Amino acid sequence: MDSEDKDLSSLIAARILGLPLTEEENTRLDEWLNQSEVHRRLFNRIRNRELAKRILRLQYEGYGERMATQFERTVFRRSRQLRWLRWGSVAALFVLVCSLTFYLWNREDPCQIYPGEGGAVLTLADGRQYDITMQNGNEIAGLMASAPVDTQADSIAYHTLTVNAGQEFMFRLPDSTQVWLNSESELRFPAKFAEADERKVYLRGEAFFDVERDQRRPFVVGADEASLTVYGTRFNVSCYAGESLSTVLVEGSVGFRAPGVGEVRLQPSEQLVYHAATQQVDVRPVDVNLYVAWVEHQFVFQGQTLEEIMTTLSRWYDFTPVFTSDAMRHIRLSGRLYRYDDIRILLDSYERTVGLKFKLQGKRIIISE
């Protein structure tokens, strides 16, 4: 293992955990981050708050005391710098250094398919664009406040959040409604909701809404020619291009409307699927956890086709699935995967159980028997 990689890993880990670095160490790390977009993407991926949660979980499980001594002997030799470190922080840093060193050691591997990270592009009503890399609602609020709004204009000024493949994002709308945007999704929302009108946003892709209750102003989600009207509820909407619109209600009440379809009311734990080509609506009871698990950073599949599974995974891991035969597309499988884990954990389980082969080639996964 390259000692330079190990030293660099410890610097990254220290900055992520908020530990003090010398001026020389900060300069070295900044130079490495500015070398390429790949370095910055790696740093943001590791910095993702979910990794921090996993580190804290290790601390609460007593991992700190078991690993601190080994960490002091094998990773850092500077004992004076360790005196002010708490046991939990030492162990957390040890775990993070090991993880970072693995990523750095394998960074030239052409078959690495990494999980996504938190991030989005905010396009303000005046056309300015910003890369939002941290899930920071205050940052978005500040940027939106900086956009001039013509209060005399008849048209409503809309901002747009775009979440690309391999990204996810959570933020609050101007009315305090919380929105989780999944990969390959876009949300248009007004710079300010009118005081005496509906609160309408427009979605492409997938989002989970926790709507702020306001009986005077119903909340409306527009998706192509369809719309969902709510007054204060939690629900998931999926309307990717080429797929039927689907919404799953967790709590509250939702009214669905579309051309040729009268209003259809949903009850909690029901899923509505709208087939635009035939103007057909199907409503059925479901286990909502299967459809909102992504908000809790989980993939949960239950009897879905392999094509559906790979399409869902491809949006997050940013790859293209290639089937060597059409028959494999229709194989039905189940499984569970933490969104920030290596995709090969799930693929290996499918290889063992149904005899499929998954070969990683750059940004493609070749599926064969």
mmCIF file of N, CA and C in Angstrom, residues 121-229:
data_model
loop_
_atom_site.group_PDB
_atom_site.id
_atom_site.type_symbol
_atom_site.label_atom_id
_atom_site.label_comp_id
_atom_site.label_asym_id
_atom_site.label_seq_id
_atom_site.Cartn_x
_atom_site.Cartn_y
_atom_site.Cartn_z
ATOM 1 N N VAL A 121 -28.449 20.613 -9.124
ATOM 2 C CA VAL A 121 -28.183 21.887 -9.792
ATOM 3 C C VAL A 121 -29.411 22.775 -9.597
ATOM 4 N N LEU A 122 -29.207 23.937 -9.026
ATOM 5 C CA LEU A 122 -30.283 24.895 -8.816
ATOM 6 C C LEU A 122 -30.218 25.945 -9.921
ATOM 7 N N THR A 123 -31.293 26.047 -10.705
ATOM 8 C CA THR A 123 -31.407 27.075 -11.739
ATOM 9 C C THR A 123 -32.429 28.093 -11.269
ATOM 10 N N LEU A 124 -31.958 29.305 -11.002
ATOM 11 C CA LEU A 124 -32.845 30.349 -10.515
ATOM 12 C C LEU A 124 -33.707 30.894 -11.647
ATOM 13 N N ALA A 125 -34.760 31.590 -11.272
ATOM 14 C CA ALA A 125 -35.689 32.133 -12.257
ATOM 15 C C ALA A 125 -35.002 33.078 -13.237
ATOM 16 N N ASP A 126 -33.906 33.724 -12.817
ATOM 17 C CA ASP A 126 -33.200 34.653 -13.705
ATOM 18 C C ASP A 126 -32.140 33.962 -14.557
ATOM 19 N N GLY A 127 -32.066 32.606 -14.472
ATOM 20 C CA GLY A 127 -31.155 31.854 -15.331
ATOM 21 C C GLY A 127 -29.836 31.478 -14.700
ATOM 22 N N ARG A 128 -29.487 32.040 -13.565
ATOM 23 C CA ARG A 128 -28.223 31.675 -12.916
ATOM 24 C C ARG A 128 -28.290 30.240 -12.397
ATOM 25 N N GLN A 129 -27.172 29.525 -12.481
ATOM 26 C CA GLN A 129 -27.116 28.133 -12.044
ATOM 27 C C GLN A 129 -26.051 27.939 -10.976
ATOM 28 N N TYR A 130 -26.352 27.031 -10.031
ATOM 29 C CA TYR A 130 -25.425 26.730 -8.947
ATOM 30 C C TYR A 130 -25.415 25.216 -8.702
ATOM 31 N N ASP A 131 -24.219 24.663 -8.522
ATOM 32 C CA ASP A 131 -24.092 23.278 -8.081
ATOM 33 C C ASP A 131 -24.243 23.247 -6.572
ATOM 34 N N ILE A 132 -25.264 22.531 -6.098
ATOM 35 C CA ILE A 132 -25.506 22.410 -4.663
ATOM 36 C C ILE A 132 -25.010 21.031 -4.254
ATOM 37 N N THR A 133 -23.889 20.980 -3.565
ATOM 38 C CA THR A 133 -23.278 19.690 -3.248
ATOM 39 C C THR A 133 -23.613 19.195 -1.857
ATOM 40 N N MET A 134 -24.081 20.083 -0.998
ATOM 41 C CA MET A 134 -24.449 19.675 0.345
ATOM 42 C C MET A 134 -25.953 19.831 0.521
ATOM 43 N N GLN A 135 -26.557 18.956 1.315
ATOM 44 C CA GLN A 135 -27.986 19.045 1.564
ATOM 45 C C GLN A 135 -28.219 20.147 2.602
ATOM 46 N N ASN A 136 -28.200 21.371 2.106
ATOM 47 C CA ASN A 136 -28.241 22.532 2.994
ATOM 48 C C ASN A 136 -29.375 23.457 2.561
ATOM 49 N N GLY A 137 -30.505 23.386 3.286
ATOM 50 C CA GLY A 137 -31.643 24.202 2.936
ATOM 51 C C GLY A 137 -31.367 25.689 3.060
ATOM 52 N N ASN A 138 -30.530 26.083 4.013
ATOM 53 C CA ASN A 138 -30.217 27.496 4.186
ATOM 54 C C ASN A 138 -29.467 28.041 2.979
ATOM 55 N N GLU A 139 -28.605 27.195 2.397
ATOM 56 C CA GLU A 139 -27.851 27.610 1.225
ATOM 57 C C GLU A 139 -28.802 27.897 0.064
ATOM 58 N N ILE A 140 -29.775 27.003 -0.143
ATOM 59 C CA ILE A 140 -30.745 27.198 -1.214
ATOM 60 C C ILE A 140 -31.579 28.449 -0.958
ATOM 61 N N ALA A 141 -32.034 28.611 0.277
ATOM 62 C CA ALA A 141 -32.854 29.769 0.619
ATOM 63 C C ALA A 141 -32.102 31.068 0.336
ATOM 64 N N GLY A 142 -30.816 31.095 0.665
ATOM 65 C CA GLY A 142 -30.021 32.292 0.421
ATOM 66 C C GLY A 142 -29.867 32.600 -1.052
ATOM 67 N N LEU A 143 -29.651 31.558 -1.856
ATOM 68 C CA LEU A 143 -29.499 31.756 -3.297
ATOM 69 C C LEU A 143 -30.812 32.232 -3.918
ATOM 70 N N MET A 144 -31.924 31.639 -3.488
ATOM 71 C CA MET A 144 -33.216 32.041 -4.039
ATOM 72 C C MET A 144 -33.548 33.480 -3.663
ATOM 73 N N ALA A 145 -33.170 33.859 -2.459
ATOM 74 C CA ALA A 145 -33.447 35.227 -2.021
ATOM 75 C C ALA A 145 -32.664 36.247 -2.832
ATOM 76 N N SER A 146 -31.536 35.811 -3.430
ATOM 77 C CA SER A 146 -30.695 36.727 -4.204
ATOM 78 C C SER A 146 -31.229 36.956 -5.608
ATOM 79 N N ALA A 147 -32.221 36.136 -6.040
ATOM 80 C CA ALA A 147 -32.756 36.268 -7.394
ATOM 81 C C ALA A 147 -33.814 37.355 -7.423
ATOM 82 N N PRO A 148 -33.666 38.341 -8.300
ATOM 83 C CA PRO A 148 -34.678 39.404 -8.373
ATOM 84 C C PRO A 148 -35.996 38.862 -8.911
ATOM 85 N N VAL A 149 -37.096 39.254 -8.305
ATOM 86 C CA VAL A 149 -38.430 38.831 -8.736
ATOM 87 C C VAL A 149 -39.248 40.067 -9.087
ATOM 88 N N ASP A 150 -39.790 40.094 -10.316
ATOM 89 C CA ASP A 150 -40.617 41.216 -10.764
ATOM 90 C C ASP A 150 -42.032 41.049 -10.215
ATOM 91 N N THR A 151 -42.342 41.773 -9.158
ATOM 92 C CA THR A 151 -43.646 41.620 -8.515
ATOM 93 C C THR A 151 -44.777 42.178 -9.370
ATOM 94 N N GLN A 152 -44.441 42.963 -10.423
ATOM 95 C CA GLN A 152 -45.467 43.531 -11.290
ATOM 96 C C GLN A 152 -45.820 42.612 -12.457
ATOM 97 N N ALA A 153 -44.993 41.603 -12.675
ATOM 98 C CA ALA A 153 -45.210 40.716 -13.822
ATOM 99 C C ALA A 153 -46.403 39.801 -13.575
ATOM 100 N N ASP A 154 -47.108 39.470 -14.682
ATOM 101 C CA ASP A 154 -48.264 38.584 -14.573
ATOM 102 C C ASP A 154 -47.846 37.133 -14.375
ATOM 103 N N SER A 155 -46.732 36.732 -14.980
ATOM 104 C CA SER A 155 -46.280 35.348 -14.893
ATOM 105 C C SER A 155 -45.549 35.092 -13.574
ATOM 106 N N ILE A 156 -45.594 33.832 -13.136
ATOM 107 C CA ILE A 156 -44.936 33.436 -11.890
ATOM 108 C C ILE A 156 -43.489 33.052 -12.192
ATOM 109 N N ALA A 157 -42.567 33.512 -11.368
ATOM 110 C CA ALA A 157 -41.148 33.164 -11.531
ATOM 111 C C ALA A 157 -40.888 31.804 -10.893
ATOM 112 N N TYR A 158 -40.307 30.891 -11.662
ATOM 113 C CA TYR A 158 -40.053 29.538 -11.176
ATOM 114 C C TYR A 158 -38.553 29.257 -11.097
ATOM 115 N N HIS A 159 -38.142 28.620 -9.991
ATOM 116 C CA HIS A 159 -36.806 28.055 -9.877
ATOM 117 C C HIS A 159 -36.889 26.573 -10.235
ATOM 118 N N THR A 160 -35.737 25.980 -10.564
ATOM 119 C CA THR A 160 -35.703 24.563 -10.943
ATOM 120 C C THR A 160 -34.557 23.860 -10.233
ATOM 121 N N LEU A 161 -34.858 22.727 -9.635
ATOM 122 C CA LEU A 161 -33.825 21.858 -9.065
ATOM 123 C C LEU A 161 -33.704 20.624 -9.940
ATOM 124 N N THR A 162 -32.489 20.344 -10.416
ATOM 125 C CA THR A 162 -32.233 19.192 -11.269
ATOM 126 C C THR A 162 -31.290 18.241 -10.554
ATOM 127 N N VAL A 163 -31.715 17.002 -10.391
ATOM 128 C CA VAL A 163 -30.903 15.974 -9.735
ATOM 129 C C VAL A 163 -30.507 14.961 -10.799
ATOM 130 N N ASN A 164 -29.226 14.877 -11.081
ATOM 131 C CA ASN A 164 -28.736 14.013 -12.150
ATOM 132 C C ASN A 164 -28.607 12.565 -11.699
ATOM 133 N N ALA A 165 -28.274 11.683 -12.641
ATOM 134 C CA ALA A 165 -28.008 10.292 -12.297
ATOM 135 C C ALA A 165 -26.886 10.238 -11.268
ATOM 136 N N GLY A 166 -27.034 9.365 -10.267
ATOM 137 C CA GLY A 166 -26.023 9.266 -9.225
ATOM 138 C C GLY A 166 -26.111 10.361 -8.183
ATOM 139 N N GLN A 167 -27.270 11.030 -8.081
ATOM 140 C CA GLN A 167 -27.453 12.075 -7.072
ATOM 141 C C GLN A 167 -28.811 11.910 -6.391
ATOM 142 N N GLU A 168 -28.951 12.540 -5.241
ATOM 143 C CA GLU A 168 -30.230 12.682 -4.553
ATOM 144 C C GLU A 168 -30.173 13.991 -3.780
ATOM 145 N N PHE A 169 -31.343 14.518 -3.433
ATOM 146 C CA PHE A 169 -31.338 15.817 -2.761
ATOM 147 C C PHE A 169 -32.602 15.993 -1.939
ATOM 148 N N MET A 170 -32.465 16.631 -0.779
ATOM 149 C CA MET A 170 -33.597 16.929 0.091
ATOM 150 C C MET A 170 -33.557 18.407 0.436
ATOM 151 N N PHE A 171 -34.715 19.064 0.388
ATOM 152 C CA PHE A 171 -34.756 20.484 0.732
ATOM 153 C C PHE A 171 -36.180 20.875 1.110
ATOM 154 N N ARG A 172 -36.354 22.132 1.504
ATOM 155 C CA ARG A 172 -37.661 22.661 1.893
ATOM 156 C C ARG A 172 -38.113 23.708 0.882
ATOM 157 N N LEU A 173 -39.366 23.605 0.496
ATOM 158 C CA LEU A 173 -39.967 24.608 -0.370
ATOM 159 C C LEU A 173 -40.269 25.872 0.441
ATOM 160 N N PRO A 174 -40.610 26.979 -0.233
ATOM 161 C CA PRO A 174 -40.877 28.231 0.494
ATOM 162 C C PRO A 174 -41.980 28.119 1.542
ATOM 163 N N ASP A 175 -42.895 27.126 1.418
ATOM 164 C CA ASP A 175 -43.966 26.970 2.405
ATOM 165 C C ASP A 175 -43.610 25.980 3.501
ATOM 166 N N SER A 176 -42.348 25.530 3.545
ATOM 167 C CA SER A 176 -41.817 24.563 4.525
ATOM 168 C C SER A 176 -42.159 23.120 4.200
ATOM 169 N N THR A 177 -42.785 22.850 3.062
ATOM 170 C CA THR A 177 -42.973 21.465 2.607
ATOM 171 C C THR A 177 -41.608 20.849 2.327
ATOM 172 N N GLN A 178 -41.386 19.628 2.837
ATOM 173 C CA GLN A 178 -40.123 18.935 2.605
ATOM 174 C C GLN A 178 -40.227 18.049 1.362
ATOM 175 N N VAL A 179 -39.173 18.062 0.550
ATOM 176 C CA VAL A 179 -39.151 17.281 -0.679
ATOM 177 C C VAL A 179 -37.840 16.509 -0.760
ATOM 178 N N TRP A 180 -37.951 15.211 -1.041
ATOM 179 C CA TRP A 180 -36.787 14.371 -1.324
ATOM 180 C C TRP A 180 -36.814 14.061 -2.819
ATOM 181 N N LEU A 181 -35.774 14.444 -3.549
ATOM 182 C CA LEU A 181 -35.709 14.192 -4.981
ATOM 183 C C LEU A 181 -34.764 13.035 -5.264
ATOM 184 N N ASN A 182 -35.243 12.060 -6.030
ATOM 185 C CA ASN A 182 -34.436 10.905 -6.393
ATOM 186 C C ASN A 182 -33.608 11.216 -7.642
ATOM 187 N N SER A 183 -32.746 10.282 -8.023
ATOM 188 C CA SER A 183 -31.869 10.467 -9.180
ATOM 189 C C SER A 183 -32.672 10.704 -10.454
ATOM 190 N N GLU A 184 -32.086 11.470 -11.365
ATOM 191 C CA GLU A 184 -32.692 11.786 -12.659
ATOM 192 C C GLU A 184 -34.081 12.408 -12.493
ATOM 193 N N SER A 185 -34.161 13.400 -11.625
ATOM 194 C CA SER A 185 -35.439 14.062 -11.357
ATOM 195 C C SER A 185 -35.278 15.576 -11.465
ATOM 196 N N GLU A 186 -36.406 16.233 -11.687
ATOM 197 C CA GLU A 186 -36.407 17.695 -11.807
ATOM 198 C C GLU A 186 -37.680 18.241 -11.186
ATOM 199 N N LEU A 187 -37.547 19.310 -10.406
ATOM 200 C CA LEU A 187 -38.697 19.945 -9.771
ATOM 201 C C LEU A 187 -38.673 21.438 -10.067
ATOM 202 N N ARG A 188 -39.775 21.949 -10.627
ATOM 203 C CA ARG A 188 -39.966 23.381 -10.827
ATOM 204 C C ARG A 188 -40.916 23.890 -9.758
ATOM 205 N N PHE A 189 -40.530 24.955 -9.089
ATOM 206 C CA PHE A 189 -41.347 25.494 -8.005
ATOM 207 C C PHE A 189 -41.265 27.014 -8.009
ATOM 208 N N PRO A 190 -42.328 27.682 -7.590
ATOM 209 C CA PRO A 190 -42.339 29.153 -7.645
ATOM 210 C C PRO A 190 -41.393 29.770 -6.624
ATOM 211 N N ALA A 191 -40.882 30.930 -6.969
ATOM 212 C CA ALA A 191 -40.015 31.647 -6.033
ATOM 213 C C ALA A 191 -40.762 31.963 -4.750
ATOM 214 N N LYS A 192 -42.084 32.153 -4.865
ATOM 215 C CA LYS A 192 -42.911 32.417 -3.695
ATOM 216 C C LYS A 192 -44.326 31.952 -3.994
ATOM 217 N N PHE A 193 -44.921 31.212 -3.049
ATOM 218 C CA PHE A 193 -46.297 30.780 -3.232
ATOM 219 C C PHE A 193 -47.244 31.952 -2.968
ATOM 220 N N ALA A 194 -48.277 32.062 -3.814
ATOM 221 C CA ALA A 194 -49.260 33.135 -3.641
ATOM 222 C C ALA A 194 -50.005 32.956 -2.324
ATOM 223 N N GLU A 195 -50.450 34.055 -1.754
ATOM 224 C CA GLU A 195 -51.120 34.021 -0.463
ATOM 225 C C GLU A 195 -52.519 33.416 -0.538
ATOM 226 N N ALA A 196 -53.186 33.551 -1.693
ATOM 227 C CA ALA A 196 -54.563 33.078 -1.790
ATOM 228 C C ALA A 196 -54.746 32.227 -3.047
ATOM 229 N N ASP A 197 -53.896 31.237 -3.217
ATOM 230 C CA ASP A 197 -53.983 30.394 -4.399
ATOM 231 C C ASP A 197 -53.405 29.031 -4.074
ATOM 232 N N GLU A 198 -53.526 28.092 -4.997
ATOM 233 C CA GLU A 198 -52.937 26.776 -4.787
ATOM 234 C C GLU A 198 -51.418 26.867 -4.827
ATOM 235 N N ARG A 199 -50.777 25.939 -4.163
ATOM 236 C CA ARG A 199 -49.308 25.838 -4.166
ATOM 237 C C ARG A 199 -48.942 24.747 -5.162
ATOM 238 N N LYS A 200 -48.550 25.139 -6.365
ATOM 239 C CA LYS A 200 -48.326 24.144 -7.417
ATOM 240 C C LYS A 200 -46.855 24.051 -7.786
ATOM 241 N N VAL A 201 -46.370 22.806 -7.899
ATOM 242 C CA VAL A 201 -45.018 22.511 -8.367
ATOM 243 C C VAL A 201 -45.123 21.505 -9.501
ATOM 244 N N TYR A 202 -44.038 21.363 -10.281
ATOM 245 C CA TYR A 202 -44.045 20.466 -11.435
ATOM 246 C C TYR A 202 -42.878 19.486 -11.308
ATOM 247 N N LEU A 203 -43.186 18.207 -11.460
ATOM 248 C CA LEU A 203 -42.193 17.151 -11.226
ATOM 249 C C LEU A 203 -41.968 16.313 -12.469
ATOM 250 N N ARG A 204 -40.700 15.980 -12.700
ATOM 251 C CA ARG A 204 -40.310 14.927 -13.633
ATOM 252 C C ARG A 204 -39.344 14.013 -12.893
ATOM 253 N N GLY A 205 -39.598 12.712 -12.899
ATOM 254 C CA GLY A 205 -38.742 11.786 -12.166
ATOM 255 C C GLY A 205 -39.457 11.244 -10.947
ATOM 256 N N GLU A 206 -38.790 11.284 -9.789
ATOM 257 C CA GLU A 206 -39.384 10.736 -8.574
ATOM 258 C C GLU A 206 -39.110 11.633 -7.382
ATOM 259 N N ALA A 207 -40.119 11.779 -6.525
ATOM 260 C CA ALA A 207 -39.961 12.605 -5.325
ATOM 261 C C ALA A 207 -40.889 12.108 -4.238
ATOM 262 N N PHE A 208 -40.454 12.330 -3.006
ATOM 263 C CA PHE A 208 -41.285 12.071 -1.837
ATOM 264 C C PHE A 208 -41.608 13.419 -1.208
ATOM 265 N N PHE A 209 -42.888 13.658 -0.916
ATOM 266 C CA PHE A 209 -43.332 14.938 -0.373
ATOM 267 C C PHE A 209 -43.883 14.759 1.032
ATOM 268 N N ASP A 210 -43.463 15.627 1.928
ATOM 269 C CA ASP A 210 -44.066 15.758 3.252
ATOM 270 C C ASP A 210 -44.643 17.166 3.286
ATOM 271 N N VAL A 211 -45.937 17.279 2.977
ATOM 272 C CA VAL A 211 -46.553 18.569 2.693
ATOM 273 C C VAL A 211 -46.950 19.302 3.966
ATOM 274 N N GLU A 212 -46.602 20.572 4.014
ATOM 275 C CA GLU A 212 -47.022 21.452 5.107
ATOM 276 C C GLU A 212 -48.516 21.733 4.958
ATOM 277 N N ARG A 213 -49.266 21.456 6.002
ATOM 278 C CA ARG A 213 -50.720 21.598 5.922
ATOM 279 C C ARG A 213 -51.127 23.070 5.808
ATOM 280 N N ASP A 214 -52.046 23.327 4.881
ATOM 281 C CA ASP A 214 -52.606 24.659 4.698
ATOM 282 C C ASP A 214 -53.953 24.475 3.994
ATOM 283 N N GLN A 215 -55.042 24.502 4.754
ATOM 284 C CA GLN A 215 -56.361 24.229 4.194
ATOM 285 C C GLN A 215 -56.807 25.301 3.208
ATOM 286 N N ARG A 216 -56.282 26.499 3.326
ATOM 287 C CA ARG A 216 -56.669 27.568 2.397
ATOM 288 C C ARG A 216 -56.007 27.408 1.034
ATOM 289 N N ARG A 217 -54.823 26.800 1.009
ATOM 290 C CA ARG A 217 -54.072 26.698 -0.241
ATOM 291 C C ARG A 217 -53.689 25.242 -0.482
ATOM 292 N N PRO A 218 -54.445 24.501 -1.268
ATOM 293 C CA PRO A 218 -54.094 23.104 -1.539
ATOM 294 C C PRO A 218 -52.751 23.010 -2.243
ATOM 295 N N PHE A 219 -52.041 21.927 -1.969
ATOM 296 C CA PHE A 219 -50.748 21.674 -2.593
ATOM 297 C C PHE A 219 -50.981 20.780 -3.809
ATOM 298 N N VAL A 220 -50.428 21.165 -4.969
ATOM 299 C CA VAL A 220 -50.665 20.438 -6.217
ATOM 300 C C VAL A 220 -49.330 20.073 -6.865
ATOM 301 N N VAL A 221 -49.208 18.803 -7.274
ATOM 302 C CA VAL A 221 -48.034 18.337 -8.004
ATOM 303 C C VAL A 221 -48.461 18.058 -9.436
ATOM 304 N N GLY A 222 -47.889 18.792 -10.379
ATOM 305 C CA GLY A 222 -48.157 18.546 -11.787
ATOM 306 C C GLY A 222 -47.125 17.596 -12.359
ATOM 307 N N ALA A 223 -47.603 16.558 -13.063
ATOM 308 C CA ALA A 223 -46.710 15.566 -13.675
ATOM 309 C C ALA A 223 -47.237 15.277 -15.066
ATOM 310 N N ASP A 224 -46.568 15.822 -16.093
ATOM 311 C CA ASP A 224 -47.079 15.767 -17.465
ATOM 312 C C ASP A 224 -48.480 16.379 -17.488
ATOM 313 N N GLU A 225 -49.478 15.637 -17.966
ATOM 314 C CA GLU A 225 -50.833 16.180 -18.043
ATOM 315 C C GLU A 225 -51.658 15.840 -16.803
ATOM 316 N N ALA A 226 -51.097 15.067 -15.892
ATOM 317 C CA ALA A 226 -51.808 14.662 -14.682
ATOM 318 C C ALA A 226 -51.459 15.599 -13.529
ATOM 319 N N SER A 227 -52.243 15.514 -12.456
ATOM 320 C CA SER A 227 -51.966 16.317 -11.270
ATOM 321 C C SER A 227 -52.482 15.604 -10.038
ATOM 322 N N LEU A 228 -51.812 15.883 -8.904
ATOM 323 C CA LEU A 228 -52.229 15.349 -7.611
ATOM 324 C C LEU A 228 -52.460 16.522 -6.671
ATOM 325 N N THR A 229 -53.614 16.515 -5.992
ATOM 326 C CA THR A 229 -53.961 17.592 -5.076
ATOM 327 C C THR A 229 -54.018 17.057 -3.652
#
